[in-house]
Amino acid sequence: MLDKDLYEILGVSKGASESEIRKAFHKHAKKYHPDVNQGDKAAEQKFKEVNLAYEVLKDKKKRAHYDQMRAQGRNPFAQSAHAGGRGHFDPDAFADFGLGDLFEEIFGRGGFSADVGGMGRGGRTTYRTRGFAQRGHDREAALTISFQEAARGSERVLDLGGGRRVSVRIPEGVEDGTKIKLGGQGDPGQNGGPNGDLLLRLQVLPHKDFKREKQDVVLPLAISFSEAVLGKQVEIPTLDGTVQLKIPAGISSGQRLRLKGKGIAASRGGHRGDQFVEIQIKVPKSPDDEYVKVAKALENHSFNPRA
């Protein structure tokens, strides 16, 4: 039973302001929350007491009523030796304030019994209450998406089991490891409490062609020696389909050509990045006689790439 003053439970003075009471509640609720102290019965009991104290003291009417009773030397939550050792509780003290859920958590899940004066000889009234409402636990799950979905966004319909299906919008520009919260799709709440949330952790698959550099995408493009020397018009892929790209004459390996606005938008909005085409000049591993003949013809050319 509660033999402490409600102000003592929250660690505030009797003249504490609403703001001070609220801050004290958040501090103690965080400290004794069941998620932080799993399996700790003492912390669980303390958490319930903190909730009860806050429910009374945050409300001006309830607080005034409590203060009045304490001024009269009565503690409505205290247990005393009474009527053959039964726990005595003042059931009328907060009968009209809807605190039954909290009382049950403090005084036992079967409800509490109290001897009530003025009800006749040995009058005994049993008060039955419901459980203290608790929010369900959050859950986390991995969701694998393609590079294209991450870059351009998509919508998925997920089967959560038990006949539950939910639509999930994947925003454009999300990155590997991004979390999406589905409110109320976690574990069910207890005793009328709200459900927890489901957190989806995105896992983005690599693309066979593109690499991502923040909001830009990079496409390695292999070209031949002659294409590098003479230039050429080629067809290349982008995230939005194929386009024609003009390779200028005299280009070198490692140079990048930019396609403006063909990259990825930031997940929180904004302009899209660019697509860069990175040139890679390739020569045959086993050149035929004709290729060797052309190369030898250029062997004594004045161009020196190391100059």
Coordinates of C-alpha atoms in Angstrom, one line a residue:
M1 CA 0.0 0.0 0.0
L2 CA 1.0 3.6 -0.4
D3 CA 2.2 4.9 3.0
K4 CA 4.1 7.8 1.3
D5 CA 2.7 11.2 0.5
L6 CA 2.1 11.6 -3.2
Y7 CA 4.3 14.7 -3.3
E8 CA 7.1 12.5 -1.8
I9 CA 6.7 9.9 -4.5
L10 CA 7.3 12.5 -7.2
G11 CA 10.0 14.2 -5.1
V12 CA 8.4 17.7 -5.2
S13 CA 7.2 20.1 -2.5
K14 CA 3.6 20.6 -1.6
G15 CA 3.7 24.0 -3.3
A16 CA 5.1 22.6 -6.5
S17 CA 3.8 24.2 -9.8
E18 CA 2.1 22.2 -12.5
S19 CA 5.3 22.4 -14.6
E20 CA 7.5 21.1 -11.7
I21 CA 5.0 18.2 -11.2
R22 CA 5.1 17.4 -14.9
K23 CA 8.9 17.4 -15.1
A24 CA 9.2 15.3 -12.0
F25 CA 6.7 12.8 -13.4
H26 CA 8.6 12.4 -16.7
K27 CA 11.9 12.0 -14.8
H28 CA 10.6 9.2 -12.6
A29 CA 8.5 7.5 -15.3
K30 CA 11.6 7.3 -17.5
K31 CA 13.6 5.9 -14.6
Y32 CA 11.2 3.2 -13.5
H33 CA 9.5 2.4 -16.9
P34 CA 9.0 -1.4 -17.4
D35 CA 10.8 -1.3 -20.7
V36 CA 14.0 -0.1 -19.0
N37 CA 13.6 -2.4 -15.9
Q38 CA 12.3 -5.6 -17.4
G39 CA 11.7 -8.2 -14.7
D40 CA 12.2 -5.7 -11.9
K41 CA 9.1 -6.0 -9.7
A42 CA 10.2 -3.2 -7.4
A43 CA 10.7 -0.8 -10.3
E44 CA 7.3 -1.9 -11.8
Q45 CA 5.6 -1.1 -8.5
K46 CA 7.4 2.3 -8.3
F47 CA 6.3 3.1 -11.9
K48 CA 2.6 2.4 -10.9
E49 CA 2.9 4.6 -7.8
V50 CA 4.5 7.5 -9.9
N51 CA 1.6 7.2 -12.4
L52 CA -1.0 7.4 -9.6
A53 CA 0.7 10.3 -7.9
Y54 CA 0.8 12.2 -11.2
E55 CA -2.9 11.4 -12.1
V56 CA -3.9 13.0 -8.8
L57 CA -1.6 15.9 -8.6
K58 CA -1.7 17.1 -12.2
D59 CA -5.5 17.7 -11.8
K60 CA -6.4 20.8 -9.8
K61 CA -9.6 19.3 -8.5
K62 CA -8.1 16.0 -7.5
R63 CA -5.1 17.7 -6.0
A64 CA -7.2 20.0 -3.9
H65 CA -9.3 17.1 -2.6
Y66 CA -6.1 15.2 -1.8
D67 CA -4.6 18.1 0.0
Q68 CA -7.8 18.6 2.0
M69 CA -7.8 15.0 3.2
R70 CA -4.1 15.2 4.1
A71 CA -4.8 18.3 6.1
Q72 CA -7.4 16.3 8.1
G73 CA -4.7 13.7 8.9
R74 CA -6.1 11.1 6.4
N75 CA -4.2 9.3 3.8
P76 CA -6.6 7.7 1.4
F77 CA -4.0 5.3 0.0
A78 CA -2.5 4.1 3.3
Q79 CA -3.0 0.6 4.8
S80 CA -3.7 0.2 8.5
A81 CA -4.4 -2.6 11.0
H82 CA -8.2 -2.5 11.0
A83 CA -11.1 -5.0 11.4
G84 CA -9.1 -8.1 12.2
G85 CA -6.0 -7.2 10.2
R86 CA -7.8 -6.4 6.9
G87 CA -6.2 -3.6 4.9
H88 CA -8.3 -0.4 5.3
F89 CA -8.8 1.8 2.3
D90 CA -11.0 4.9 2.0
P91 CA -13.0 4.0 -1.1
D92 CA -15.0 7.3 -1.1
A93 CA -11.9 9.5 -1.3
F94 CA -11.6 9.4 -5.1
A95 CA -14.7 7.5 -6.1
D96 CA -15.7 10.2 -8.6
F97 CA -12.3 10.7 -10.2
G98 CA -12.0 7.6 -12.4
L99 CA -8.8 6.3 -10.9
G100 CA -9.9 2.7 -10.6
D101 CA -7.4 1.4 -13.2
L102 CA -4.5 2.8 -11.2
F103 CA -5.9 1.7 -7.9
E104 CA -6.0 -1.9 -9.1
E105 CA -2.4 -1.8 -10.1
I106 CA -1.4 -0.6 -6.7
F107 CA -3.8 -2.6 -4.5
G108 CA -4.1 -5.8 -6.5
R109 CA -5.6 -7.1 -9.7
G110 CA -8.6 -8.7 -7.9
G111 CA -9.8 -5.3 -6.7
F112 CA -9.6 -4.1 -3.2
S113 CA -11.9 -4.5 -0.2
A114 CA -12.7 -1.8 2.4
D115 CA -14.7 -1.5 5.6
V116 CA -17.0 1.5 5.1
G117 CA -18.4 3.4 8.0
G118 CA -22.1 4.3 7.9
M119 CA -23.1 1.2 5.9
G120 CA -24.6 -0.6 8.9
R121 CA -23.0 -3.1 11.2
G122 CA -19.8 -4.5 9.8
G123 CA -20.8 -3.0 6.4
R124 CA -18.3 -4.1 3.8
T125 CA -18.1 -2.9 0.2
T126 CA -15.9 -4.5 -2.4
Y127 CA -14.6 -2.3 -5.2
R128 CA -13.6 -4.0 -8.5
T129 CA -11.5 -2.2 -10.9
R130 CA -9.9 -2.8 -14.3
G131 CA -6.2 -3.0 -15.1
F132 CA -3.8 -0.1 -15.6
A133 CA -3.7 0.8 -19.3
Q134 CA -0.3 0.2 -20.8
R135 CA 1.1 0.9 -24.2
G136 CA 2.2 -2.1 -26.3
H137 CA 5.9 -2.6 -27.1
D138 CA 7.4 -1.3 -30.3
R139 CA 8.7 -3.9 -32.8
E140 CA 11.4 -3.6 -35.5
A141 CA 11.6 -5.5 -38.7
A142 CA 13.8 -5.4 -41.8
L143 CA 12.3 -4.6 -45.2
T144 CA 14.5 -5.2 -48.3
I145 CA 13.9 -2.9 -51.3
S146 CA 15.5 -2.4 -54.6
F147 CA 17.9 0.4 -55.6
Q148 CA 15.2 1.8 -57.9
E149 CA 12.6 1.8 -55.1
A150 CA 15.0 3.7 -52.8
A151 CA 15.9 6.2 -55.6
R152 CA 12.4 6.9 -56.9
G153 CA 10.1 5.8 -54.1
S154 CA 7.4 3.2 -54.1
E155 CA 4.5 1.7 -52.2
R156 CA 4.4 -1.7 -50.7
V157 CA 1.5 -3.7 -49.1
L158 CA 2.8 -5.8 -46.2
D159 CA 1.2 -8.9 -44.7
L160 CA 1.6 -8.5 -40.9
G161 CA 0.0 -11.8 -40.1
G162 CA -3.3 -12.5 -38.5
G163 CA -5.2 -11.1 -41.4
R164 CA -3.5 -7.7 -41.0
R165 CA -2.3 -5.9 -44.2
V166 CA -0.9 -2.4 -44.3
S167 CA 0.2 -0.2 -47.1
V168 CA 3.7 1.4 -46.7
R169 CA 4.9 4.4 -48.7
I170 CA 8.6 4.4 -49.3
P171 CA 9.7 8.0 -49.9
E172 CA 12.0 8.9 -52.8
G173 CA 15.6 9.1 -51.8
V174 CA 15.7 6.9 -48.8
E175 CA 19.1 5.4 -47.8
D176 CA 20.1 2.0 -46.5
G177 CA 19.3 1.8 -42.8
T178 CA 16.4 4.4 -43.0
K179 CA 13.6 3.6 -40.5
I180 CA 9.9 4.0 -41.3
K181 CA 7.5 4.1 -38.4
L182 CA 4.0 2.5 -38.8
G183 CA 2.0 3.9 -35.9
G184 CA -0.1 1.4 -33.9
Q185 CA 1.2 -1.7 -35.8
G186 CA 3.4 -3.0 -33.0
D187 CA 2.4 -5.2 -30.0
P188 CA -1.2 -4.7 -28.8
G189 CA -1.7 -2.5 -25.7
Q190 CA -2.8 -3.9 -22.4
N191 CA -6.1 -3.1 -20.6
G192 CA -7.2 -0.6 -23.2
G193 CA -3.8 1.0 -23.7
P194 CA -2.6 2.0 -27.2
N195 CA -0.7 -0.4 -29.5
G196 CA 3.0 0.0 -30.0
D197 CA 4.6 1.0 -33.3
L198 CA 6.3 -1.1 -36.0
L199 CA 9.7 0.3 -37.1
L200 CA 10.7 -0.9 -40.6
R201 CA 14.5 -0.8 -41.2
L202 CA 15.2 -0.5 -44.9
Q203 CA 17.8 -2.6 -46.6
V204 CA 18.7 -1.3 -50.0
L205 CA 20.0 -3.9 -52.6
P206 CA 22.9 -2.9 -54.8
H207 CA 22.2 -2.1 -58.5
K208 CA 23.9 -4.0 -61.3
D209 CA 24.9 -0.7 -63.1
F210 CA 24.7 2.2 -60.7
K211 CA 26.5 3.3 -57.6
R212 CA 25.2 6.0 -55.3
E213 CA 27.1 9.0 -54.0
K214 CA 24.8 10.9 -51.7
Q215 CA 22.2 12.3 -54.1
D216 CA 24.2 11.5 -57.3
V217 CA 24.4 8.2 -59.2
V218 CA 27.5 7.0 -61.0
L219 CA 27.4 4.8 -64.1
P220 CA 30.7 3.3 -65.2
L221 CA 30.8 3.2 -69.0
A222 CA 33.3 1.1 -71.0
I223 CA 34.3 2.5 -74.4
S224 CA 36.9 1.4 -77.0
F225 CA 40.1 3.1 -77.8
S226 CA 38.7 4.3 -81.2
E227 CA 35.6 5.7 -79.5
A228 CA 37.8 7.6 -77.1
V229 CA 39.8 9.1 -79.9
L230 CA 37.0 9.8 -82.4
G231 CA 34.0 10.3 -80.1
K232 CA 30.6 8.6 -80.5
Q233 CA 26.9 8.8 -79.7
V234 CA 25.9 5.9 -77.4
E235 CA 22.7 4.8 -75.6
I236 CA 23.0 4.5 -71.8
P237 CA 20.7 3.6 -69.0
T238 CA 19.3 6.1 -66.4
L239 CA 17.0 5.6 -63.5
D240 CA 14.2 6.9 -65.7
G241 CA 15.0 4.9 -68.9
T242 CA 17.6 5.0 -71.7
V243 CA 19.0 8.2 -73.2
Q244 CA 21.5 9.2 -75.9
L245 CA 24.9 10.4 -74.7
K246 CA 27.5 12.1 -76.9
I247 CA 31.0 11.0 -76.0
P248 CA 33.4 13.8 -77.1
A249 CA 36.5 13.0 -79.1
G250 CA 39.7 12.8 -77.1
I251 CA 38.2 11.7 -73.8
S252 CA 40.3 9.9 -71.2
S253 CA 39.6 7.1 -68.7
G254 CA 38.3 8.4 -65.4
Q255 CA 36.6 11.5 -66.9
R256 CA 33.0 12.0 -65.9
L257 CA 30.2 13.3 -68.1
R258 CA 27.2 14.8 -66.2
L259 CA 23.5 14.3 -66.9
K260 CA 21.9 17.1 -64.8
G261 CA 18.8 16.1 -62.7
K262 CA 19.1 12.4 -63.4
G263 CA 20.2 11.6 -59.8
I264 CA 18.2 11.1 -56.6
A265 CA 16.2 13.6 -54.6
A266 CA 16.8 14.0 -50.9
S267 CA 14.4 11.9 -48.8
R268 CA 13.1 15.1 -47.2
G269 CA 12.5 16.9 -50.5
G270 CA 14.6 19.1 -52.6
H271 CA 16.2 19.0 -56.1
R272 CA 17.5 15.8 -57.6
G273 CA 21.2 15.1 -57.8
D274 CA 22.9 14.3 -61.1
Q275 CA 24.0 11.2 -62.9
F276 CA 27.7 10.9 -63.7
V277 CA 28.9 8.7 -66.5
E278 CA 32.5 7.6 -65.7
I279 CA 34.5 6.7 -68.7
Q280 CA 36.6 3.5 -68.7
I281 CA 38.7 2.9 -71.9
K282 CA 39.0 -0.8 -72.6
V283 CA 41.4 -2.6 -74.9
P284 CA 41.2 -6.3 -75.8
K285 CA 43.1 -8.7 -73.5
S286 CA 44.1 -10.7 -76.5
P287 CA 44.3 -8.3 -79.5
D288 CA 44.2 -9.7 -83.0
D289 CA 46.8 -8.9 -85.7
E290 CA 44.9 -6.0 -87.1
Y291 CA 44.6 -4.3 -83.7
V292 CA 48.3 -4.8 -83.0
K293 CA 49.1 -3.4 -86.5
V294 CA 47.2 -0.2 -85.7
A295 CA 48.8 0.1 -82.3
K296 CA 52.3 -0.2 -83.8
A297 CA 51.5 2.4 -86.3
L298 CA 50.9 4.8 -83.4
E299 CA 53.8 3.6 -81.4
N300 CA 56.1 6.4 -82.6
H301 CA 53.5 9.1 -82.5
S302 CA 54.5 12.3 -80.7
F303 CA 51.7 12.1 -78.1
N304 CA 53.1 11.3 -74.7
P305 CA 50.4 10.6 -72.0
R306 CA 53.0 11.0 -69.2
A307 CA 54.3 14.3 -70.3

